[in-house]
């Protein structure tokens, strides 16, 4: 039966990457690759390595039984190595898990799982990018109110808002691609010296990395968890970025705003008590997933304080925190992708809200039109007085400005109208949209961003 985490706060496929079965499969991949690497280095016989690799198949192992035994042994690697050894005979039995320690198997397995997890997250983020890019292009000229401190500030376009979502998400794709360089094998033996392999240690590490498609570290890193912590921090930033996008869509969907809504579907977003409601489900669970993900990051960071050559508690805390972090980050990405992919944009409502203040949103534009004639301080003082008059009288800023002698002495009615046109005061919005779309294109196959 699926757990609530997997139903509400994760994404399809990510829970499987960090499932018990996937964990055991990754550890078996380590054991097989270790045997092959040691055979290539002349540490164990080739025939023994082939026999070991042949038995490293998930079907040969009772995963539930391994976890029950791990609860007693304190690590999954011990019952797994015992079971692997029992499946072998002769030289192969002697050479299974040769020179390795439990943490070598567990850490390398984690790196293999994180590689798959990073690839799944990148796929989801690219989906978010594609949806945001489509919105940015489609709504280049869709006027809306830009809001600061939740108050209307200046006109923007919804295309610009979507472009900012796009640019932020594209940065997360690039950041996750950089994290692949931190995916390294772990092989240090009992205390990080690989003494059991004699002079062959560094060679076996390099060959093991080659076998698994991971990088080879300069040193074993049993108690130095900075690579893990940096990946965790990167995922926390991804989750926070998704929370930003989801939060914007939630605010746009408020009844009093009504500028955007998630796509409707039968039974989706309904209320058990209020028939009229259309709740933003995807964005809601994106925010919840992001908060759960970010909550796991401090656990990983605090686990960096590890004692001497092997940790007592810090390393073990990662076993729970990292799968949760990957699953919840994936949930945030998945739900945001769903929210923005089907986002219903109400351009008419955006324009109506923009006009709601009677032109007060264009106060800065009028100030900048007056400033060359009056100087900026005097222009700002005059426009502030015009805004106060408009608010007190219920008139539009245009009506008040056209009726003011000082304003009319400085500006013609045509210039006043141009200054109060929201479509004429968008600054570099078009350019910023182009920049975001160009950066996104660089993420595609054939682009320069790697």
Coordinates of C-alpha atoms in Angstrom, one line a residue:
X1 CA 0.0 0.0 0.0
X2 CA 1.4 3.4 -1.0
X3 CA 2.4 5.7 1.9
X4 CA 1.0 9.3 2.1
X5 CA 4.5 10.6 1.3
X6 CA 4.4 8.8 -2.0
X7 CA 0.8 9.8 -2.9
X8 CA 0.8 13.5 -1.9
X9 CA 4.4 14.6 -1.4
X10 CA 6.5 12.8 -4.0
X11 CA 6.6 12.2 -7.7
X12 CA 6.1 9.1 -9.8
X13 CA 9.3 7.1 -9.9
X14 CA 11.2 8.9 -7.2
X15 CA 9.9 6.7 -4.4
X16 CA 11.0 3.6 -6.4
X17 CA 14.5 5.0 -6.7
X18 CA 14.8 5.2 -3.0
X19 CA 12.8 2.0 -2.2
X20 CA 14.3 -0.9 -0.2
X21 CA 14.6 -2.9 -3.4
X22 CA 16.4 -0.2 -5.2
X23 CA 18.7 0.2 -2.2
X24 CA 19.7 -3.4 -2.2
X25 CA 20.1 -3.5 -6.0
X26 CA 22.5 -0.5 -5.8
X27 CA 24.5 -2.3 -3.0
X28 CA 24.7 -5.4 -5.2
X29 CA 25.9 -3.2 -8.1
X30 CA 28.7 -2.1 -5.7
X31 CA 29.6 -5.6 -4.8
X32 CA 29.7 -6.8 -8.4
X33 CA 31.7 -3.8 -9.5
X34 CA 34.1 -4.1 -6.6
X35 CA 34.9 -7.7 -7.5
X36 CA 35.4 -6.8 -11.2
X37 CA 37.7 -3.9 -10.2
X38 CA 39.8 -6.1 -7.9
X39 CA 40.1 -8.7 -10.6
X40 CA 41.3 -6.1 -13.1
X41 CA 43.9 -5.0 -10.5
X42 CA 45.0 -8.5 -9.9
X43 CA 43.8 -8.5 -6.3
X44 CA 41.4 -11.5 -6.7
X45 CA 41.1 -14.1 -9.4
X46 CA 39.0 -13.3 -12.5
X47 CA 37.0 -16.4 -12.1
X48 CA 36.0 -15.5 -8.5
X49 CA 35.0 -12.0 -9.7
X50 CA 32.7 -13.5 -12.4
X51 CA 31.1 -15.8 -9.9
X52 CA 30.5 -13.0 -7.4
X53 CA 29.0 -10.7 -10.1
X54 CA 26.7 -13.5 -11.3
X55 CA 25.2 -13.8 -7.8
X56 CA 24.6 -10.1 -7.4
X57 CA 21.0 -10.3 -8.6
X58 CA 18.1 -8.9 -6.6
X59 CA 16.1 -12.0 -7.2
X60 CA 18.6 -13.9 -5.1
X61 CA 17.9 -11.8 -2.0
X62 CA 14.9 -11.5 0.4
X63 CA 14.8 -7.8 0.8
X64 CA 12.4 -7.8 3.8
X65 CA 14.5 -10.4 5.6
X66 CA 17.7 -8.3 4.9
X67 CA 16.1 -5.3 6.6
X68 CA 14.9 -7.3 9.6
X69 CA 18.4 -8.6 10.0
X70 CA 19.9 -5.1 9.5
X71 CA 17.8 -3.8 12.4
X72 CA 19.8 -6.2 14.6
X73 CA 23.2 -5.8 12.9
X74 CA 23.0 -2.0 12.7
X75 CA 23.6 -1.9 8.9
X76 CA 22.1 -3.5 5.8
X77 CA 25.6 -4.3 4.4
X78 CA 26.2 -7.0 7.0
X79 CA 23.3 -9.4 6.2
X80 CA 23.7 -8.6 2.5
X81 CA 27.4 -9.6 2.5
X82 CA 26.5 -12.7 4.5
X83 CA 23.8 -13.7 2.1
X84 CA 26.1 -13.1 -0.9
X85 CA 28.9 -15.1 0.7
X86 CA 26.4 -18.0 1.3
X87 CA 25.5 -18.0 -2.4
X88 CA 29.1 -18.6 -3.4
X89 CA 31.6 -21.4 -3.1
X90 CA 35.3 -22.0 -3.4
X91 CA 37.5 -19.0 -4.1
X92 CA 34.5 -16.8 -4.9
X93 CA 33.2 -17.3 -1.4
X94 CA 36.6 -16.2 0.1
X95 CA 36.8 -13.1 -2.0
X96 CA 33.3 -11.6 -1.7
X97 CA 33.3 -8.0 -0.2
X98 CA 37.1 -8.2 -0.3
X99 CA 38.7 -5.3 1.6
X100 CA 35.5 -3.3 1.9
X101 CA 33.6 -2.1 4.9
X102 CA 29.9 -1.7 5.3
X103 CA 29.9 2.0 4.7
X104 CA 31.7 1.6 1.4
X105 CA 28.8 -0.4 0.1
X106 CA 26.1 1.9 1.6
X107 CA 27.7 5.2 0.6
X108 CA 28.4 4.0 -3.0
X109 CA 24.9 2.7 -3.3
X110 CA 23.6 6.0 -2.1
X111 CA 25.6 7.8 -4.8
X112 CA 24.0 5.5 -7.4
X113 CA 20.6 6.3 -6.1
X114 CA 21.3 10.0 -6.0
X115 CA 22.5 9.9 -9.6
X116 CA 19.1 8.4 -10.6
X117 CA 17.3 10.9 -8.4
X118 CA 19.1 13.9 -9.8
X119 CA 18.3 12.7 -13.4
X120 CA 14.6 12.4 -12.4
X121 CA 14.6 15.9 -10.9
X122 CA 16.3 17.4 -13.9
X123 CA 13.6 15.8 -16.1
X124 CA 10.9 17.3 -14.0
X125 CA 12.5 20.7 -13.9
X126 CA 12.8 20.8 -17.7
X127 CA 9.1 20.1 -17.8
X128 CA 8.5 23.1 -15.6
X129 CA 10.8 25.1 -17.9
X130 CA 8.9 24.1 -21.0
X131 CA 5.6 25.1 -19.4
X132 CA 6.9 28.5 -18.2
X133 CA 8.5 29.2 -21.6
X134 CA 5.2 28.6 -23.3
X135 CA 3.5 31.0 -20.9
X136 CA 6.2 33.6 -21.3
X137 CA 5.9 33.6 -25.1
X138 CA 2.1 33.4 -25.2
X139 CA 1.6 36.2 -22.7
X140 CA 4.4 38.7 -23.7
X141 CA 1.8 41.4 -24.0
X142 CA -0.7 40.3 -21.4
X143 CA -0.8 43.3 -19.0
X144 CA -1.2 42.8 -15.3
X145 CA -0.3 44.6 -12.1
X146 CA 3.1 43.9 -10.6
X147 CA 2.9 43.6 -6.9
X148 CA 5.3 44.5 -4.1
X149 CA 4.6 43.7 -0.5
X150 CA 1.3 42.3 -1.9
X151 CA 0.2 45.8 -3.1
X152 CA -0.1 46.9 -6.7
X153 CA 3.1 48.6 -7.7
X154 CA 3.7 49.0 -11.5
X155 CA 2.4 47.4 -14.7
X156 CA 4.2 44.3 -15.9
X157 CA 3.2 41.5 -18.2
X158 CA 2.3 38.0 -17.2
X159 CA 4.9 36.9 -19.8
X160 CA 7.5 38.6 -17.7
X161 CA 6.3 36.8 -14.5
X162 CA 6.4 33.5 -16.3
X163 CA 9.9 34.4 -17.7
X164 CA 11.2 34.9 -14.1
X165 CA 9.8 31.5 -13.1
X166 CA 11.5 30.1 -16.2
X167 CA 14.9 31.7 -15.5
X168 CA 14.9 30.6 -11.9
X169 CA 14.0 27.0 -12.9
X170 CA 16.7 26.9 -15.6
X171 CA 19.2 27.9 -12.9
X172 CA 18.1 24.9 -10.9
X173 CA 18.7 22.6 -13.9
X174 CA 22.2 23.9 -14.3
X175 CA 22.9 23.6 -10.5
X176 CA 21.8 19.9 -10.5
X177 CA 23.9 19.2 -13.5
X178 CA 26.9 20.5 -11.5
X179 CA 26.1 18.2 -8.6
X180 CA 26.8 15.2 -10.8
X181 CA 30.5 16.0 -10.3
X182 CA 30.1 15.3 -6.5
X183 CA 28.9 11.7 -7.2
X184 CA 31.9 9.7 -6.2
X185 CA 32.6 6.1 -5.1
X186 CA 33.3 5.3 -1.5
X187 CA 36.0 2.7 -0.8
X188 CA 38.2 3.1 2.2
X189 CA 38.0 -0.1 4.2
X190 CA 37.6 -0.2 7.9
X191 CA 39.3 3.1 8.8
X192 CA 39.9 4.8 5.4
X193 CA 43.3 3.3 4.7
X194 CA 42.3 0.4 2.4
X195 CA 45.1 -1.5 4.2
X196 CA 43.5 -4.8 3.2
X197 CA 44.3 -4.1 -0.4
X198 CA 47.9 -3.4 0.2
X199 CA 49.4 -1.2 -2.5
X200 CA 46.5 -1.8 -4.8
X201 CA 44.0 0.5 -3.0
X202 CA 44.1 3.6 -5.2
X203 CA 44.0 1.5 -8.4
X204 CA 41.0 -0.4 -7.2
X205 CA 39.2 2.8 -6.3
X206 CA 39.8 4.2 -9.8
X207 CA 38.7 0.9 -11.4
X208 CA 35.6 0.8 -9.2
X209 CA 34.7 4.3 -10.2
X210 CA 35.1 3.4 -13.9
X211 CA 32.9 0.3 -13.5
X212 CA 30.1 2.3 -11.9
X213 CA 30.3 5.4 -14.0
X214 CA 31.1 7.6 -10.9
X215 CA 34.1 9.8 -10.1
X216 CA 37.0 8.6 -8.1
X217 CA 37.7 10.7 -5.0
X218 CA 41.2 11.7 -4.0
X219 CA 40.6 10.1 -0.6
X220 CA 37.9 8.0 1.1
X221 CA 35.4 10.3 2.7
X222 CA 33.6 8.2 5.4
X223 CA 33.3 11.0 7.9
X224 CA 33.7 14.0 5.6
X225 CA 30.2 14.7 4.2
X226 CA 30.5 18.0 2.4
X227 CA 29.6 16.4 -1.0
X228 CA 26.4 15.0 0.5
X229 CA 25.6 18.3 2.2
X230 CA 26.1 20.3 -1.0
X231 CA 23.7 18.1 -2.9
X232 CA 21.2 18.4 0.0
X233 CA 21.5 22.1 -0.1
X234 CA 21.0 22.2 -3.8
X235 CA 17.8 20.2 -3.5
X236 CA 16.6 22.5 -0.8
X237 CA 17.1 25.5 -3.1
X238 CA 15.2 23.6 -5.9
X239 CA 12.4 23.0 -3.4
X240 CA 12.3 26.7 -2.4
X241 CA 12.3 27.8 -6.0
X242 CA 9.3 25.6 -6.6
X243 CA 7.5 27.0 -3.6
X244 CA 8.0 30.5 -5.0
X245 CA 6.3 29.5 -8.3
X246 CA 3.5 27.6 -6.5
X247 CA 3.0 30.5 -4.1
X248 CA 2.5 32.9 -6.9
X249 CA -0.1 30.7 -8.6
X250 CA -1.9 30.4 -5.3
X251 CA -2.1 34.1 -4.9
X252 CA -3.2 34.6 -8.5
X253 CA -6.0 32.1 -7.9
X254 CA -7.5 33.9 -4.9
X255 CA -11.2 34.8 -5.4
X256 CA -10.4 38.5 -4.9
X257 CA -7.7 38.3 -7.6
X258 CA -8.9 35.6 -9.9
X259 CA -6.2 36.2 -12.5
X260 CA -5.2 32.5 -13.0
X261 CA -6.5 29.1 -12.0
X262 CA -5.3 25.5 -12.3
X263 CA -6.9 23.4 -15.0
X264 CA -10.2 21.9 -14.0
X265 CA -10.8 18.2 -14.0
X266 CA -13.7 16.1 -12.8
X267 CA -13.5 15.7 -9.0
X268 CA -10.3 17.8 -8.8
X269 CA -10.2 20.7 -6.4
X270 CA -13.7 20.3 -5.1
X271 CA -14.7 20.9 -1.5
X272 CA -16.6 18.5 0.7
X273 CA -18.6 21.4 2.1
X274 CA -18.6 24.2 -0.5
X275 CA -19.8 23.2 -4.0
X276 CA -18.7 26.5 -5.6
X277 CA -15.0 26.1 -4.8
X278 CA -12.2 25.2 -7.3
X279 CA -9.2 24.7 -5.0
X280 CA -5.6 24.9 -6.4
X281 CA -4.5 21.4 -5.5
X282 CA -1.2 21.1 -7.4
X283 CA 0.2 24.4 -6.0
X284 CA -1.0 23.5 -2.5
X285 CA 0.8 20.2 -2.5
X286 CA 3.9 21.8 -4.2
X287 CA 4.2 24.2 -1.2
X288 CA 3.7 21.4 1.3
X289 CA 6.2 19.2 -0.5
X290 CA 8.7 22.0 -0.6
X291 CA 8.4 22.7 3.1
X292 CA 9.0 19.0 3.9
X293 CA 12.0 18.9 1.6
X294 CA 13.5 22.0 3.1
X295 CA 12.9 20.6 6.6
X296 CA 15.2 17.6 5.7
X297 CA 18.1 19.8 4.7
X298 CA 19.2 20.8 8.3
X299 CA 19.3 17.1 9.3
X300 CA 21.8 16.5 6.5
X301 CA 23.8 19.6 7.4
X302 CA 23.9 18.8 11.1
X303 CA 25.0 15.3 10.3
X304 CA 28.3 16.7 9.0
X305 CA 29.6 16.8 12.5
X306 CA 31.0 13.2 12.5
X307 CA 33.4 11.7 14.9
X308 CA 37.0 10.7 13.9
X309 CA 37.1 8.2 11.0
X310 CA 33.5 6.8 11.2
X311 CA 30.3 8.4 12.6
X312 CA 28.1 7.4 15.5
X313 CA 24.7 8.8 14.6
X314 CA 25.3 11.5 11.9
X315 CA 25.8 9.1 9.0
X316 CA 22.9 7.0 10.1
X317 CA 20.6 10.1 10.2
X318 CA 21.3 10.6 6.4
X319 CA 19.6 7.2 5.7
X320 CA 16.2 8.7 6.4
X321 CA 16.8 12.3 5.6
X322 CA 18.2 12.0 2.1
X323 CA 15.5 9.7 0.6
X324 CA 12.9 12.0 2.2
X325 CA 14.7 15.1 0.7
X326 CA 14.8 13.6 -2.8
X327 CA 11.1 12.4 -2.7
X328 CA 9.7 15.7 -1.3
X329 CA 11.8 17.8 -3.7
X330 CA 10.5 15.7 -6.5
X331 CA 7.0 16.2 -5.2
X332 CA 7.4 20.0 -5.3
X333 CA 8.7 19.9 -8.9
X334 CA 6.1 17.4 -10.0
X335 CA 3.2 19.5 -8.6
X336 CA 4.5 22.8 -10.0
X337 CA 4.9 21.2 -13.4
X338 CA 1.3 20.1 -13.2
X339 CA 0.1 23.6 -12.0
X340 CA 1.8 25.7 -14.6
X341 CA 1.3 23.2 -17.5
X342 CA -2.4 23.6 -17.2
X343 CA -2.6 27.2 -15.9
X344 CA -5.7 29.0 -17.1
X345 CA -4.8 32.7 -17.4
X346 CA -7.6 35.3 -17.3
X347 CA -6.1 38.2 -19.2
X348 CA -9.3 40.3 -18.9
X349 CA -9.3 39.9 -15.1
X350 CA -5.6 40.9 -15.1
X351 CA -6.4 44.1 -17.0
X352 CA -9.4 44.9 -14.8
X353 CA -7.4 44.5 -11.7
X354 CA -4.7 46.7 -13.1
X355 CA -7.3 49.4 -13.8
X356 CA -8.9 49.0 -10.4
X357 CA -6.9 51.8 -8.8
X358 CA -8.0 54.4 -11.4
X359 CA -4.6 54.9 -12.8
X360 CA -2.7 55.3 -9.5
X361 CA -0.5 52.4 -10.5
X362 CA 1.0 54.8 -13.1
X363 CA 2.1 57.4 -10.6
X364 CA 5.8 56.7 -11.1
X365 CA 5.3 57.0 -14.9
X366 CA 3.7 60.4 -14.5
X367 CA 6.4 61.5 -12.1
X368 CA 9.1 60.6 -14.6
X369 CA 7.2 62.5 -17.3
X370 CA 7.1 65.6 -15.2
X371 CA 10.7 65.3 -13.8
X372 CA 12.5 66.8 -16.8
X373 CA 10.4 70.0 -16.5
X374 CA 10.1 70.2 -12.7
X375 CA 12.9 68.2 -11.3
X376 CA 12.3 64.9 -9.7
X377 CA 11.7 66.0 -6.1
X378 CA 9.1 68.6 -7.2
X379 CA 7.5 66.2 -9.7
X380 CA 7.2 63.5 -7.0
X381 CA 5.6 66.1 -4.6
X382 CA 3.1 67.1 -7.2
X383 CA 2.2 63.6 -8.2
X384 CA 1.8 62.6 -4.5
X385 CA -0.7 65.5 -4.1
X386 CA -2.5 64.4 -7.3
X387 CA -2.8 60.8 -5.9
X388 CA -4.1 62.1 -2.6
X389 CA -6.7 64.1 -4.5
X390 CA -7.7 61.2 -6.6
X391 CA -8.2 58.9 -3.6
X392 CA -10.2 61.6 -1.7
X393 CA -12.4 62.4 -4.7
X394 CA -12.8 59.0 -6.2
X395 CA -11.7 60.4 -9.5
X396 CA -9.1 58.8 -11.8
X397 CA -5.5 60.0 -11.7
X398 CA -5.9 61.0 -15.4
X399 CA -8.9 63.2 -14.5
X400 CA -7.1 64.9 -11.6
X401 CA -4.0 65.4 -13.6
X402 CA -5.8 67.0 -16.6
X403 CA -7.6 69.3 -14.2
X404 CA -4.4 70.4 -12.4
X405 CA -2.9 73.7 -13.6
X406 CA 0.7 72.8 -12.7
X407 CA 0.5 69.5 -14.5
X408 CA -1.1 71.0 -17.6
X409 CA 1.6 73.7 -17.6
X410 CA 4.3 71.1 -17.8
X411 CA 2.6 68.4 -20.0
X412 CA 0.2 68.4 -22.8
X413 CA -2.9 66.1 -22.6
X414 CA -1.3 63.7 -25.1
X415 CA 1.8 63.4 -23.0
X416 CA -0.3 62.8 -19.9
X417 CA -2.2 60.1 -21.6
X418 CA 1.0 58.4 -22.8
X419 CA 2.4 58.6 -19.3
X420 CA -0.7 56.9 -17.9
X421 CA -0.8 54.1 -20.5
X422 CA 0.3 50.9 -18.7
X423 CA 1.4 49.4 -22.0
X424 CA 3.9 52.2 -22.5
X425 CA 5.6 51.8 -19.2
X426 CA 7.0 48.2 -19.3
X427 CA 10.7 49.1 -19.4
X428 CA 12.8 46.1 -20.5
X429 CA 10.2 43.5 -20.0
X430 CA 10.4 42.2 -23.6
X431 CA 14.2 42.0 -23.4
X432 CA 14.1 40.1 -20.1
X433 CA 11.6 37.6 -21.6
X434 CA 14.0 37.1 -24.5
X435 CA 16.9 36.6 -22.1
X436 CA 15.0 33.9 -20.2
X437 CA 13.9 32.1 -23.3
X438 CA 17.4 32.2 -24.7
X439 CA 18.9 30.8 -21.5
X440 CA 16.3 28.0 -21.6
X441 CA 17.3 27.1 -25.1
X442 CA 20.8 26.6 -23.9
X443 CA 19.6 23.8 -21.7
X444 CA 18.3 21.8 -24.7
X445 CA 20.3 19.3 -26.6
X446 CA 22.8 21.2 -28.8
X447 CA 22.8 24.1 -26.3
X448 CA 26.0 25.3 -24.5
X449 CA 24.8 24.8 -20.9
X450 CA 26.0 21.5 -19.5

